[in-house]
């Protein structure tokens, strides 16, 4: 079974969140799980893919529109997670928003 997000036909948007963590855990995993659960309930959410190697984490979430991304950014629970991330969990991070105009999938 594929762990790749099942998106619809382009165009749609990808939010790429790359990060390096601090040594502080203090509920990070629980919060990350809650954010994926909550994001998946938001209007316009299409899916998420995430990978972490202990030093670098990359999470890509897919959205129908820029407005859906904005609504998620402004969600009160997500803002709490963002603030804790800046204060406790991340040494640094980058956030990029991209428009997906073409995609191609392969599966054995």
Short mmCIF file of C-alpha atoms in Angstrom, two decimals:
data_model
loop_
_atom_site.label_atom_id
_atom_site.label_comp_id
_atom_site.label_asym_id
_atom_site.label_seq_id
_atom_site.Cartn_x
_atom_site.Cartn_y
_atom_site.Cartn_z
CA UNK A 1 0.00 0.00 0.00
CA UNK A 2 1.31 3.42 -0.96
CA UNK A 3 2.07 6.05 1.69
CA UNK A 4 1.85 8.75 -0.96
CA UNK A 5 -0.96 11.29 -0.65
CA UNK A 6 -3.85 10.75 -3.04
CA UNK A 7 -4.42 14.15 -4.59
CA UNK A 8 -6.86 15.17 -7.31
CA UNK A 9 -6.03 16.46 -10.78
CA UNK A 10 -3.84 19.59 -10.83
CA UNK A 11 -3.76 22.40 -10.24
CA UNK A 12 -3.54 22.25 -6.46
CA UNK A 13 -1.04 23.53 -3.89
CA UNK A 14 1.77 21.99 -1.84
CA UNK A 15 3.03 23.41 1.43
CA UNK A 16 6.56 22.17 2.07
CA UNK A 17 7.71 22.42 5.68
CA UNK A 18 11.40 21.58 6.20
CA UNK A 19 12.77 21.69 9.73
CA UNK A 20 15.58 20.87 12.11
CA UNK A 21 14.50 20.00 15.65
CA UNK A 22 15.91 21.05 18.99
CA UNK A 23 16.64 18.44 21.67
CA UNK A 24 13.38 19.37 23.42
CA UNK A 25 10.54 16.91 22.87
CA UNK A 26 7.89 17.98 25.43
CA UNK A 27 4.84 16.64 23.59
CA UNK A 28 6.08 17.20 20.04
CA UNK A 29 5.02 13.81 18.66
CA UNK A 30 1.55 14.07 20.19
CA UNK A 31 1.12 17.59 18.81
CA UNK A 32 2.35 16.54 15.35
CA UNK A 33 -0.18 13.69 15.26
CA UNK A 34 -2.96 16.03 16.40
CA UNK A 35 -2.07 18.58 13.70
CA UNK A 36 -2.24 15.95 10.93
CA UNK A 37 -5.57 14.73 12.30
CA UNK A 38 -6.94 18.26 12.53
CA UNK A 39 -5.58 19.35 9.13
CA UNK A 40 -7.22 16.33 7.49
CA UNK A 41 -10.59 17.62 8.71
CA UNK A 42 -10.13 21.06 7.12
CA UNK A 43 -11.94 22.09 3.97
CA UNK A 44 -9.58 21.87 1.01
CA UNK A 45 -7.10 19.42 2.57
CA UNK A 46 -5.95 16.78 0.06
CA UNK A 47 -3.29 14.81 1.90
CA UNK A 48 0.10 14.80 3.59
CA UNK A 49 3.47 13.09 3.22
CA UNK A 50 6.19 13.28 5.86
CA UNK A 51 9.70 11.98 6.44
CA UNK A 52 12.17 12.54 9.27
CA UNK A 53 15.70 11.22 9.58
CA UNK A 54 16.50 12.45 13.06
CA UNK A 55 18.14 15.64 11.82
CA UNK A 56 15.99 16.93 9.00
CA UNK A 57 12.22 16.67 8.76
CA UNK A 58 10.18 17.36 5.64
CA UNK A 59 6.41 17.43 5.61
CA UNK A 60 4.44 18.23 2.48
CA UNK A 61 0.73 18.93 2.79
CA UNK A 62 -1.53 19.29 -0.24
CA UNK A 63 -4.41 21.74 -0.53
CA UNK A 64 -7.09 22.66 -3.06
CA UNK A 65 -6.49 26.42 -2.85
CA UNK A 66 -4.47 29.23 -1.36
CA UNK A 67 -7.53 30.14 0.71
CA UNK A 68 -7.59 26.65 2.26
CA UNK A 69 -3.91 27.08 3.18
CA UNK A 70 -4.64 30.49 4.71
CA UNK A 71 -7.52 29.07 6.75
CA UNK A 72 -5.28 26.30 8.08
CA UNK A 73 -2.50 28.76 8.93
CA UNK A 74 -4.99 30.85 10.92
CA UNK A 75 -6.64 27.90 12.72
CA UNK A 76 -6.36 28.54 16.48
CA UNK A 77 -5.00 25.09 17.41
CA UNK A 78 -2.48 25.28 14.57
CA UNK A 79 -1.34 28.69 15.80
CA UNK A 80 -0.68 27.20 19.25
CA UNK A 81 1.46 24.49 17.62
CA UNK A 82 3.27 27.08 15.49
CA UNK A 83 4.14 29.17 18.55
CA UNK A 84 5.39 26.17 20.53
CA UNK A 85 7.45 25.13 17.51
CA UNK A 86 9.17 28.51 17.35
CA UNK A 87 9.80 28.61 21.10
CA UNK A 88 10.67 24.97 21.84
CA UNK A 89 10.84 22.44 19.04
CA UNK A 90 12.66 23.93 16.04
CA UNK A 91 16.23 25.16 15.61
CA UNK A 92 15.15 26.41 12.19
CA UNK A 93 12.57 25.79 9.53
CA UNK A 94 11.55 26.81 6.04
CA UNK A 95 8.02 26.94 4.66
CA UNK A 96 7.36 27.02 0.95
CA UNK A 97 4.04 27.19 -0.88
CA UNK A 98 4.03 25.85 -4.43
CA UNK A 99 1.41 25.47 -7.12
CA UNK A 100 1.34 21.95 -8.54
CA UNK A 101 0.54 22.15 -12.22
CA UNK A 102 1.43 18.60 -13.20
CA UNK A 103 1.86 15.31 -11.38
CA UNK A 104 2.63 11.74 -12.31
CA UNK A 105 2.31 8.60 -10.20
CA UNK A 106 3.78 5.13 -10.56
CA UNK A 107 2.82 2.09 -8.52
CA UNK A 108 3.86 -1.55 -8.85
#
